[in-house]
């Protein structure tokens, strides 16, 4: 058993090893009730696998006997399929049972048979030589796949810079985690991160670089696989070949990524046994020596044995930032969430390890997965302690802390300064709260709100003075704060948007769209003004033009808004149908602060916008060139009708709006700012325990 736990004494110490042994012997279910696995004792009946003549992916399954497991694996593939076109190649390595005869009856399967026993490595290489796909997915025959198993691995190659290998999250049939990427130590020993842990712990649910991923479910580009020589025959028949492939891929400048959204159930030990002194397992020790000899220079950059696992798993990342916001970001809820998610994505691209905590320490499973998709670790109940407890435990690893919104920063700033004195502290205003309150007070002539705005102003300015860097989204706010606090460091980091481009032209489009929920008071005021004063005038002239309202609108408010021509959609998961189908986007905001994501979003799709001056503030927009502006109901109606019916004007605004997003609100613009204000610190020293 000690040998099976693979070097854990060296990495974890005796206490950690004994804890792992206790976990192994603890009574447990044989399967997880939350998923449906294919049974092993089902009598064979012919079935069909998806098979493409022009596959994007070739799934390669090497086998040597164990027919019931192979059939269960193939049935799971048939049940779940994939969005991408794929083929399945089974490479039979001289199986001693009836595998070949039975598998010939599986429609759509490409069955290869080795003339002699080649072992796991030889069979994988033979399958790769016969593959037609641009990507290869090596899959053990003692696995079963779950929804998204293949497509989510492909995502890594589309979304991650220089991705060379992507590997799945592996779980045991009883539901425990088997592996969330592997760690390789400087002496060549290895550890499967997360073994026996809760597979849904957020520590294992975010995309990240790994030293290696298991060959039980590993995807690689076909050209790259052949360029590095495939699986190295020096490790024949098996063991260490997946670690070696990962090191070979990194040696040519590509990355190895762990992808938690691809979940594969693996019956470890079925294909190779568990006895370290018999069968294929006996090659572990010999092949580790071969691995160390081959990669001795690269191993010098790996963490030394006894480096704590939670540090070792992140050794390739040179810096760590904690971000704290009021709520876990949800891009479907508000533009501030989209901006924060994109900032996290950029920070990770720049080499930062990103941890996130909501002020209420709450996150849904879907939110954890969405943050994981941009490489952020979500700290939330029940897996993570309070902010204070987490900082006491993990604060030593932090290089920066970003506190978002004044009401989050104010109660937490002293705590961060006290427990993490070395960390740079950033205050992300999102928008200036006091400026929004001042404008709301002026708009409503509310003296009470004006006094509240002055109190907010003093609090926000005090926070800005106490933090190392303050982030604002608007040049107007940057200029205001620079005048108020010339000694403070104020940086402009505006909204961040992908430039989608215009997918449909003028003629096929129809209708108007407003995006914004009632959880933001300026949006509620805008919707009520739009439906109460603007749209009735427009509808009287053009009853053929519909108005689409998208965003969180309470059920109690909907009856008063449901006037002729108005369609209320509520919150939607994807804005694309409206961005590509409507002719004009509206932003009739009468007060507020910051930069309006609804305007950026529309322009990023090439959808022209009619807005008020407040809605367009700080966005470098010119009336009649990138946008049409109007601040009263009659002027707003006239601008909408003019844009709705003038194709030449529509195209001019569409093109110039796209140019505006590219110049001021693109990933490239934000990346340059983040690189300047958060340069990576010097490499960390992992030489001490």
Short mmCIF file of C-alpha atoms in Angstrom, two decimals, residues 101-585:
data_model
loop_
_atom_site.label_atom_id
_atom_site.label_comp_id
_atom_site.label_asym_id
_atom_site.label_seq_id
_atom_site.Cartn_x
_atom_site.Cartn_y
_atom_site.Cartn_z
CA UNK A 101 -14.58 -10.96 -32.24
CA UNK A 102 -17.05 -8.95 -30.14
CA UNK A 103 -15.74 -5.49 -31.00
CA UNK A 104 -16.06 -6.23 -34.72
CA UNK A 105 -19.81 -6.08 -34.13
CA UNK A 106 -19.70 -2.46 -32.85
CA UNK A 107 -20.76 -0.24 -35.74
CA UNK A 108 -18.63 2.86 -36.38
CA UNK A 109 -15.62 1.54 -34.47
CA UNK A 110 -12.21 1.44 -36.15
CA UNK A 111 -10.56 -1.70 -34.80
CA UNK A 112 -6.80 -2.19 -35.18
CA UNK A 113 -4.98 -5.33 -34.10
CA UNK A 114 -1.27 -5.49 -33.34
CA UNK A 115 0.46 -8.45 -34.96
CA UNK A 116 2.45 -8.85 -31.76
CA UNK A 117 2.14 -7.48 -28.25
CA UNK A 118 3.43 -3.89 -28.26
CA UNK A 119 2.39 -2.82 -24.77
CA UNK A 120 0.48 0.33 -23.85
CA UNK A 121 2.98 2.75 -25.40
CA UNK A 122 3.32 0.83 -28.66
CA UNK A 123 -0.47 0.52 -28.97
CA UNK A 124 -1.00 4.25 -28.39
CA UNK A 125 1.61 5.13 -31.00
CA UNK A 126 0.06 2.67 -33.47
CA UNK A 127 -3.36 4.23 -32.95
CA UNK A 128 -1.90 7.72 -33.45
CA UNK A 129 -0.29 6.63 -36.71
CA UNK A 130 -3.67 5.52 -38.04
CA UNK A 131 -5.65 8.51 -36.72
CA UNK A 132 -7.32 11.00 -39.06
CA UNK A 133 -8.16 13.69 -36.52
CA UNK A 134 -6.28 16.95 -35.95
CA UNK A 135 -6.37 16.11 -32.23
CA UNK A 136 -5.70 12.80 -30.49
CA UNK A 137 -7.51 11.82 -27.30
CA UNK A 138 -5.89 8.88 -25.53
CA UNK A 139 -8.45 7.12 -23.36
CA UNK A 140 -7.97 4.08 -21.14
CA UNK A 141 -10.42 1.23 -21.68
CA UNK A 142 -11.24 1.17 -17.94
CA UNK A 143 -12.79 4.65 -18.13
CA UNK A 144 -16.31 5.92 -18.66
CA UNK A 145 -16.98 9.39 -20.01
CA UNK A 146 -19.51 12.01 -18.90
CA UNK A 147 -21.18 14.90 -20.78
CA UNK A 148 -18.63 17.34 -22.18
CA UNK A 149 -15.75 14.87 -21.87
CA UNK A 150 -14.32 15.66 -25.33
CA UNK A 151 -15.60 19.14 -26.20
CA UNK A 152 -14.33 20.75 -23.00
CA UNK A 153 -10.82 19.43 -23.71
CA UNK A 154 -11.02 20.99 -27.17
CA UNK A 155 -11.96 24.30 -25.52
CA UNK A 156 -8.47 24.51 -24.04
CA UNK A 157 -6.89 24.50 -27.50
CA UNK A 158 -9.26 27.23 -28.68
CA UNK A 159 -9.14 29.42 -25.57
CA UNK A 160 -5.69 28.96 -24.02
CA UNK A 161 -2.53 30.41 -25.48
CA UNK A 162 -0.03 27.75 -26.60
CA UNK A 163 -2.03 24.80 -25.26
CA UNK A 164 -0.19 21.59 -26.11
CA UNK A 165 -1.90 19.01 -23.89
CA UNK A 166 -5.23 19.05 -22.05
CA UNK A 167 -6.21 16.46 -19.47
CA UNK A 168 -9.45 15.53 -17.74
CA UNK A 169 -10.51 15.54 -14.10
CA UNK A 170 -10.46 11.87 -13.11
CA UNK A 171 -12.77 10.34 -10.50
CA UNK A 172 -13.18 6.89 -8.99
CA UNK A 173 -16.50 5.07 -9.56
CA UNK A 174 -17.37 5.76 -5.90
CA UNK A 175 -17.22 9.51 -6.63
CA UNK A 176 -13.96 10.44 -4.94
CA UNK A 177 -11.46 12.45 -6.91
CA UNK A 178 -8.63 10.44 -8.42
CA UNK A 179 -6.58 13.17 -10.05
CA UNK A 180 -6.71 16.90 -10.78
CA UNK A 181 -3.43 17.14 -12.66
CA UNK A 182 -0.09 15.88 -11.46
CA UNK A 183 2.90 17.33 -9.61
CA UNK A 184 6.46 16.33 -10.46
CA UNK A 185 9.14 16.99 -7.86
CA UNK A 186 12.80 17.70 -8.47
CA UNK A 187 13.79 14.09 -7.77
CA UNK A 188 11.37 12.78 -10.42
CA UNK A 189 8.78 11.56 -7.92
CA UNK A 190 5.17 12.49 -8.64
CA UNK A 191 1.87 13.05 -6.91
CA UNK A 192 -1.69 12.95 -8.22
CA UNK A 193 -3.14 16.20 -6.89
CA UNK A 194 -6.42 15.79 -5.03
CA UNK A 195 -6.37 12.00 -4.73
CA UNK A 196 -9.27 10.73 -2.59
CA UNK A 197 -10.64 14.28 -2.05
CA UNK A 198 -14.12 15.67 -2.81
CA UNK A 199 -14.22 16.02 -6.59
CA UNK A 200 -16.45 19.12 -6.34
CA UNK A 201 -14.14 21.06 -4.02
CA UNK A 202 -13.40 24.36 -5.83
CA UNK A 203 -9.66 23.65 -5.45
CA UNK A 204 -10.15 21.12 -8.25
CA UNK A 205 -12.61 23.04 -10.41
CA UNK A 206 -10.47 25.68 -12.11
CA UNK A 207 -8.43 25.40 -15.26
CA UNK A 208 -4.68 25.64 -14.69
CA UNK A 209 -1.28 24.51 -15.87
CA UNK A 210 -0.07 21.18 -14.52
CA UNK A 211 3.27 19.38 -14.53
CA UNK A 212 1.52 16.50 -16.28
CA UNK A 213 -1.93 14.98 -16.78
CA UNK A 214 -2.74 11.31 -16.76
CA UNK A 215 -2.63 9.35 -19.99
CA UNK A 216 -5.96 7.84 -18.94
CA UNK A 217 -7.69 10.82 -20.61
CA UNK A 218 -5.24 13.08 -22.47
CA UNK A 219 -5.72 15.22 -25.58
CA UNK A 220 -2.90 16.52 -27.79
CA UNK A 221 -2.65 17.92 -31.29
CA UNK A 222 -1.70 15.19 -33.73
CA UNK A 223 1.09 17.21 -35.37
CA UNK A 224 2.59 18.06 -31.98
CA UNK A 225 2.42 14.44 -30.83
CA UNK A 226 4.37 13.29 -33.86
CA UNK A 227 6.76 16.26 -33.71
CA UNK A 228 7.93 15.30 -30.20
CA UNK A 229 8.22 11.64 -31.16
CA UNK A 230 5.00 10.33 -29.62
CA UNK A 231 5.18 8.31 -26.43
CA UNK A 232 8.85 7.51 -25.84
CA UNK A 233 9.54 3.81 -26.38
CA UNK A 234 12.19 3.92 -23.64
CA UNK A 235 9.30 3.64 -21.18
CA UNK A 236 7.84 0.50 -22.81
CA UNK A 237 5.65 -1.22 -22.02
CA UNK A 238 4.21 1.57 -19.78
CA UNK A 239 4.59 4.08 -16.90
CA UNK A 240 6.06 7.59 -16.87
CA UNK A 241 5.19 8.00 -20.54
CA UNK A 242 2.54 10.65 -19.78
CA UNK A 243 4.95 12.66 -17.57
CA UNK A 244 7.61 12.38 -20.27
CA UNK A 245 5.20 13.58 -22.97
CA UNK A 246 4.27 16.60 -20.83
CA UNK A 247 7.93 17.55 -20.36
CA UNK A 248 8.58 17.09 -24.09
CA UNK A 249 5.65 19.37 -24.97
CA UNK A 250 6.85 22.08 -22.58
CA UNK A 251 10.36 21.77 -24.00
CA UNK A 252 9.03 23.03 -27.36
CA UNK A 253 7.21 25.96 -25.75
CA UNK A 254 3.72 24.53 -25.33
CA UNK A 255 1.61 24.21 -22.18
CA UNK A 256 0.02 21.32 -20.29
CA UNK A 257 -3.44 22.13 -18.94
CA UNK A 258 -5.78 20.49 -16.46
CA UNK A 259 -9.40 20.89 -17.59
CA UNK A 260 -11.88 20.17 -14.76
CA UNK A 261 -14.93 20.51 -17.00
CA UNK A 262 -13.98 17.25 -18.70
CA UNK A 263 -14.89 14.63 -16.10
CA UNK A 264 -13.92 11.00 -16.72
CA UNK A 265 -14.55 8.07 -14.38
CA UNK A 266 -11.48 5.82 -14.15
CA UNK A 267 -11.39 2.35 -12.60
CA UNK A 268 -7.71 2.67 -11.70
CA UNK A 269 -5.73 -0.56 -11.74
CA UNK A 270 -8.00 -2.53 -14.06
CA UNK A 271 -5.84 -2.14 -17.14
CA UNK A 272 -2.44 -2.52 -15.43
CA UNK A 273 -3.10 -4.10 -12.06
CA UNK A 274 -2.15 -2.81 -8.62
CA UNK A 275 0.75 -5.02 -7.58
CA UNK A 276 3.94 -2.91 -7.85
CA UNK A 277 6.08 -6.05 -8.18
CA UNK A 278 4.16 -7.80 -10.96
CA UNK A 279 2.90 -7.09 -14.46
CA UNK A 280 3.23 -3.63 -15.98
CA UNK A 281 3.40 -2.00 -12.53
CA UNK A 282 6.91 -3.36 -11.97
CA UNK A 283 8.22 -0.87 -14.54
CA UNK A 284 7.40 2.15 -12.36
CA UNK A 285 10.78 2.22 -10.56
CA UNK A 286 12.87 1.49 -13.67
CA UNK A 287 11.06 4.07 -15.76
CA UNK A 288 11.35 6.74 -13.10
CA UNK A 289 15.16 6.35 -13.32
CA UNK A 290 14.93 6.71 -17.10
CA UNK A 291 12.78 9.82 -16.67
CA UNK A 292 15.21 11.46 -14.22
CA UNK A 293 18.17 10.77 -16.50
CA UNK A 294 16.39 12.25 -19.52
CA UNK A 295 15.01 15.38 -17.83
CA UNK A 296 17.60 16.17 -15.16
CA UNK A 297 18.03 19.78 -16.35
CA UNK A 298 14.28 20.48 -16.48
CA UNK A 299 13.80 18.82 -13.08
CA UNK A 300 15.99 21.47 -11.49
CA UNK A 301 13.10 23.90 -12.02
CA UNK A 302 10.63 21.66 -10.19
CA UNK A 303 9.74 21.97 -6.46
CA UNK A 304 11.90 19.96 -4.12
CA UNK A 305 10.43 17.01 -2.18
CA UNK A 306 8.49 18.04 0.95
CA UNK A 307 7.32 21.27 -0.67
CA UNK A 308 3.71 21.53 0.54
CA UNK A 309 1.34 20.24 -2.12
CA UNK A 310 -0.72 23.45 -2.30
CA UNK A 311 2.46 25.40 -3.03
CA UNK A 312 3.97 22.79 -5.35
CA UNK A 313 0.87 22.68 -7.55
CA UNK A 314 1.31 26.41 -8.32
CA UNK A 315 5.09 26.50 -8.63
CA UNK A 316 4.99 27.63 -12.27
CA UNK A 317 3.00 30.77 -11.37
CA UNK A 318 5.18 33.60 -10.13
CA UNK A 319 2.54 35.69 -8.39
CA UNK A 320 -0.74 35.29 -6.50
CA UNK A 321 -3.60 37.79 -6.27
CA UNK A 322 -6.74 37.62 -4.14
CA UNK A 323 -9.80 39.45 -5.47
CA UNK A 324 -12.72 40.24 -3.14
CA UNK A 325 -16.02 41.56 -4.49
CA UNK A 326 -19.52 41.85 -3.04
CA UNK A 327 -20.89 38.89 -5.00
CA UNK A 328 -19.49 36.11 -7.14
CA UNK A 329 -19.44 37.57 -10.68
CA UNK A 330 -22.14 36.52 -13.13
CA UNK A 331 -21.80 38.06 -16.58
CA UNK A 332 -25.53 37.59 -17.23
CA UNK A 333 -26.31 39.80 -14.20
CA UNK A 334 -24.29 42.98 -14.78
CA UNK A 335 -21.47 44.48 -16.83
CA UNK A 336 -19.24 44.79 -13.75
CA UNK A 337 -19.22 40.99 -13.50
CA UNK A 338 -18.19 40.64 -17.13
CA UNK A 339 -15.38 43.14 -16.61
CA UNK A 340 -14.11 41.30 -13.52
CA UNK A 341 -14.21 37.88 -15.20
CA UNK A 342 -12.23 39.26 -18.13
CA UNK A 343 -9.71 40.90 -15.77
CA UNK A 344 -9.20 37.53 -14.04
CA UNK A 345 -8.69 35.87 -17.42
CA UNK A 346 -6.07 38.46 -18.38
CA UNK A 347 -4.26 38.23 -15.05
CA UNK A 348 -3.92 34.49 -15.49
CA UNK A 349 -2.58 35.02 -19.03
CA UNK A 350 0.00 37.39 -17.55
CA UNK A 351 1.23 34.69 -15.15
CA UNK A 352 -0.82 35.42 -12.04
CA UNK A 353 -2.51 32.81 -9.88
CA UNK A 354 -6.01 34.15 -9.15
CA UNK A 355 -8.12 33.43 -6.06
CA UNK A 356 -11.57 34.98 -5.64
CA UNK A 357 -13.81 35.42 -2.61
CA UNK A 358 -17.25 37.01 -2.48
CA UNK A 359 -17.84 39.14 0.61
CA UNK A 360 -20.65 36.76 1.61
CA UNK A 361 -18.47 33.70 0.78
CA UNK A 362 -21.31 32.32 -1.34
CA UNK A 363 -21.07 30.83 -4.82
CA UNK A 364 -23.27 28.45 -6.78
CA UNK A 365 -21.79 25.44 -8.54
CA UNK A 366 -22.36 27.13 -11.90
CA UNK A 367 -20.56 30.27 -10.70
CA UNK A 368 -17.61 28.19 -9.44
CA UNK A 369 -17.38 26.51 -12.84
CA UNK A 370 -17.56 29.85 -14.70
CA UNK A 371 -14.73 31.27 -12.60
CA UNK A 372 -12.83 28.04 -13.11
CA UNK A 373 -13.14 28.55 -16.85
CA UNK A 374 -11.01 31.71 -16.60
CA UNK A 375 -8.58 29.99 -14.24
CA UNK A 376 -9.80 31.46 -10.94
CA UNK A 377 -10.09 29.47 -7.70
CA UNK A 378 -13.34 30.31 -5.88
CA UNK A 379 -13.04 30.55 -2.08
CA UNK A 380 -16.50 29.92 -0.67
CA UNK A 381 -18.53 28.04 1.91
CA UNK A 382 -18.30 25.23 2.89
CA UNK A 383 -14.80 24.63 1.51
CA UNK A 384 -13.03 27.83 2.55
CA UNK A 385 -12.91 29.65 5.90
CA UNK A 386 -13.57 33.34 6.56
CA UNK A 387 -11.38 35.94 4.89
CA UNK A 388 -9.44 36.50 8.12
CA UNK A 389 -8.78 32.79 8.63
CA UNK A 390 -7.80 32.31 4.99
CA UNK A 391 -5.41 35.26 5.09
CA UNK A 392 -3.75 33.89 8.25
CA UNK A 393 -3.25 30.55 6.53
CA UNK A 394 -2.52 31.53 2.91
CA UNK A 395 -1.66 35.23 3.06
CA UNK A 396 2.06 34.51 2.90
CA UNK A 397 1.57 33.44 -0.74
CA UNK A 398 -0.11 36.70 -1.79
CA UNK A 399 1.58 39.43 -3.82
CA UNK A 400 -1.52 41.55 -4.33
CA UNK A 401 -5.08 41.96 -3.06
CA UNK A 402 -7.82 43.69 -5.06
CA UNK A 403 -10.83 44.93 -3.10
CA UNK A 404 -13.81 45.79 -5.32
CA UNK A 405 -16.39 48.49 -4.45
CA UNK A 406 -16.11 50.87 -1.51
CA UNK A 407 -18.49 48.92 0.74
CA UNK A 408 -16.29 45.81 0.39
CA UNK A 409 -12.98 47.62 0.66
CA UNK A 410 -13.85 49.71 3.73
CA UNK A 411 -14.42 46.89 6.26
CA UNK A 412 -11.63 44.67 4.88
CA UNK A 413 -8.74 47.04 4.18
CA UNK A 414 -7.32 47.11 7.72
CA UNK A 415 -7.55 43.31 7.93
CA UNK A 416 -5.60 42.91 4.70
CA UNK A 417 -2.96 45.45 5.72
CA UNK A 418 -2.49 43.73 9.08
CA UNK A 419 -2.36 40.12 7.90
CA UNK A 420 -0.69 40.58 4.49
CA UNK A 421 1.60 43.60 4.93
CA UNK A 422 3.78 42.73 1.92
CA UNK A 423 0.90 42.58 -0.58
CA UNK A 424 0.11 45.46 -2.91
CA UNK A 425 -3.48 46.61 -2.26
CA UNK A 426 -5.69 47.72 -5.15
CA UNK A 427 -9.06 49.42 -4.73
CA UNK A 428 -11.30 48.77 -7.74
CA UNK A 429 -14.03 51.40 -7.57
CA UNK A 430 -16.07 49.72 -10.38
CA UNK A 431 -17.67 53.16 -10.60
CA UNK A 432 -17.47 56.06 -8.18
CA UNK A 433 -20.36 55.52 -5.78
CA UNK A 434 -20.42 59.09 -4.55
CA UNK A 435 -20.56 60.48 -8.08
CA UNK A 436 -23.56 58.29 -8.90
CA UNK A 437 -25.26 59.39 -5.67
CA UNK A 438 -24.53 63.06 -6.39
CA UNK A 439 -26.12 62.79 -9.82
CA UNK A 440 -29.11 60.86 -8.45
CA UNK A 441 -29.61 63.60 -5.84
CA UNK A 442 -29.50 66.27 -8.53
CA UNK A 443 -31.85 64.31 -10.79
CA UNK A 444 -34.44 63.85 -8.01
CA UNK A 445 -33.70 67.10 -6.12
CA UNK A 446 -33.25 64.98 -2.99
CA UNK A 447 -31.38 66.77 -0.19
CA UNK A 448 -31.12 63.61 1.94
CA UNK A 449 -29.43 61.76 -0.90
CA UNK A 450 -27.12 64.73 -1.44
CA UNK A 451 -25.95 64.49 2.19
CA UNK A 452 -25.45 60.74 1.75
CA UNK A 453 -23.40 61.41 -1.39
CA UNK A 454 -21.09 63.76 0.52
CA UNK A 455 -20.57 61.12 3.23
CA UNK A 456 -19.81 58.52 0.54
CA UNK A 457 -17.39 60.94 -1.08
CA UNK A 458 -15.34 61.35 2.10
CA UNK A 459 -15.26 57.59 2.65
CA UNK A 460 -14.22 56.76 -0.90
CA UNK A 461 -11.50 59.42 -0.97
CA UNK A 462 -10.12 58.08 2.33
CA UNK A 463 -9.99 54.57 0.87
CA UNK A 464 -8.20 55.83 -2.22
CA UNK A 465 -5.57 57.52 -0.07
CA UNK A 466 -5.07 54.34 1.98
CA UNK A 467 -4.62 51.96 -0.98
CA UNK A 468 -1.57 51.55 -3.20
CA UNK A 469 -3.48 51.76 -6.50
CA UNK A 470 -7.05 52.79 -7.31
CA UNK A 471 -8.74 51.58 -10.48
CA UNK A 472 -11.43 53.57 -12.27
CA UNK A 473 -13.31 52.76 -15.46
CA UNK A 474 -13.87 56.24 -16.89
CA UNK A 475 -11.47 59.01 -17.96
CA UNK A 476 -13.94 61.45 -16.38
CA UNK A 477 -13.53 59.75 -12.99
CA UNK A 478 -9.76 59.53 -13.49
CA UNK A 479 -9.57 63.28 -14.05
CA UNK A 480 -11.88 64.01 -11.10
CA UNK A 481 -9.83 61.92 -8.65
CA UNK A 482 -6.52 63.21 -9.95
CA UNK A 483 -7.67 66.74 -9.17
CA UNK A 484 -9.00 65.76 -5.73
CA UNK A 485 -6.04 63.56 -4.73
CA UNK A 486 -2.97 64.44 -6.79
CA UNK A 487 -0.71 62.32 -4.55
CA UNK A 488 -2.75 59.11 -5.07
CA UNK A 489 -2.03 56.60 -7.83
CA UNK A 490 -5.14 56.46 -10.00
CA UNK A 491 -5.19 54.06 -12.96
CA UNK A 492 -7.73 53.73 -15.76
CA UNK A 493 -8.83 50.12 -16.28
CA UNK A 494 -12.11 50.28 -18.15
CA UNK A 495 -14.56 47.64 -19.32
CA UNK A 496 -13.09 44.68 -21.18
CA UNK A 497 -14.93 43.20 -24.14
CA UNK A 498 -14.32 40.67 -26.82
CA UNK A 499 -14.83 42.23 -30.24
CA UNK A 500 -17.43 39.92 -31.78
CA UNK A 501 -17.92 41.88 -34.99
CA UNK A 502 -21.06 42.38 -37.03
CA UNK A 503 -22.58 39.05 -38.08
CA UNK A 504 -25.72 40.38 -39.83
CA UNK A 505 -26.31 43.51 -41.89
CA UNK A 506 -28.93 46.22 -41.79
CA UNK A 507 -31.87 44.75 -43.70
CA UNK A 508 -32.58 41.49 -41.80
CA UNK A 509 -32.66 43.24 -38.41
CA UNK A 510 -35.68 44.61 -36.61
CA UNK A 511 -36.57 46.08 -33.25
CA UNK A 512 -34.88 47.89 -30.38
CA UNK A 513 -33.13 46.44 -27.33
CA UNK A 514 -32.38 47.74 -23.84
CA UNK A 515 -30.16 45.69 -21.49
CA UNK A 516 -30.20 46.41 -17.76
CA UNK A 517 -31.75 45.06 -14.58
CA UNK A 518 -33.65 46.79 -11.79
CA UNK A 519 -30.95 45.85 -9.25
CA UNK A 520 -29.13 48.99 -10.47
CA UNK A 521 -31.25 52.14 -9.77
CA UNK A 522 -30.10 54.10 -12.88
CA UNK A 523 -31.32 51.19 -15.02
CA UNK A 524 -34.75 51.14 -13.36
CA UNK A 525 -35.10 54.87 -13.91
CA UNK A 526 -34.05 54.44 -17.54
CA UNK A 527 -36.55 51.65 -18.19
CA UNK A 528 -39.42 53.61 -16.67
CA UNK A 529 -38.53 56.72 -18.68
CA UNK A 530 -38.14 54.61 -21.83
CA UNK A 531 -41.49 52.82 -21.45
CA UNK A 532 -43.35 55.76 -19.94
CA UNK A 533 -42.30 58.63 -22.21
CA UNK A 534 -40.01 57.63 -25.07
CA UNK A 535 -41.47 54.45 -26.51
CA UNK A 536 -45.15 55.56 -26.54
CA UNK A 537 -44.17 58.49 -28.82
CA UNK A 538 -42.18 56.13 -31.05
CA UNK A 539 -44.86 53.43 -31.09
CA UNK A 540 -47.49 55.99 -32.16
CA UNK A 541 -45.43 56.75 -35.27
CA UNK A 542 -44.08 53.26 -35.95
CA UNK A 543 -46.16 50.47 -34.38
CA UNK A 544 -44.11 47.94 -36.40
CA UNK A 545 -41.01 48.53 -34.24
CA UNK A 546 -40.79 46.31 -31.13
CA UNK A 547 -38.88 47.08 -27.92
CA UNK A 548 -37.07 44.22 -26.16
CA UNK A 549 -36.24 44.61 -22.44
CA UNK A 550 -33.53 42.29 -21.10
CA UNK A 551 -32.38 42.08 -17.49
CA UNK A 552 -33.63 41.37 -13.97
CA UNK A 553 -37.07 42.99 -13.83
CA UNK A 554 -39.20 41.94 -10.84
CA UNK A 555 -42.52 40.26 -11.58
CA UNK A 556 -44.27 42.98 -9.60
CA UNK A 557 -42.91 45.65 -11.97
CA UNK A 558 -43.71 43.89 -15.23
CA UNK A 559 -47.42 44.69 -15.52
CA UNK A 560 -46.73 48.43 -15.55
CA UNK A 561 -44.12 47.95 -18.30
CA UNK A 562 -46.08 45.54 -20.50
CA UNK A 563 -47.45 48.15 -22.89
CA UNK A 564 -48.12 47.56 -26.62
CA UNK A 565 -44.95 46.73 -28.54
CA UNK A 566 -42.87 45.99 -25.41
CA UNK A 567 -41.46 42.47 -24.96
CA UNK A 568 -39.99 41.66 -21.51
CA UNK A 569 -37.46 38.81 -21.60
CA UNK A 570 -35.87 39.10 -18.15
CA UNK A 571 -32.35 37.84 -17.61
CA UNK A 572 -31.00 35.72 -20.48
CA UNK A 573 -27.93 33.48 -20.60
CA UNK A 574 -26.80 34.77 -23.99
CA UNK A 575 -27.36 38.24 -25.46
CA UNK A 576 -26.18 37.20 -28.93
CA UNK A 577 -29.64 36.70 -30.55
CA UNK A 578 -30.61 40.29 -29.68
CA UNK A 579 -27.19 41.76 -30.48
CA UNK A 580 -27.32 40.14 -33.92
CA UNK A 581 -31.06 40.46 -34.56
CA UNK A 582 -32.07 43.94 -33.34
CA UNK A 583 -31.41 47.08 -35.35
CA UNK A 584 -30.77 49.63 -32.58
CA UNK A 585 -29.59 49.40 -28.96
#
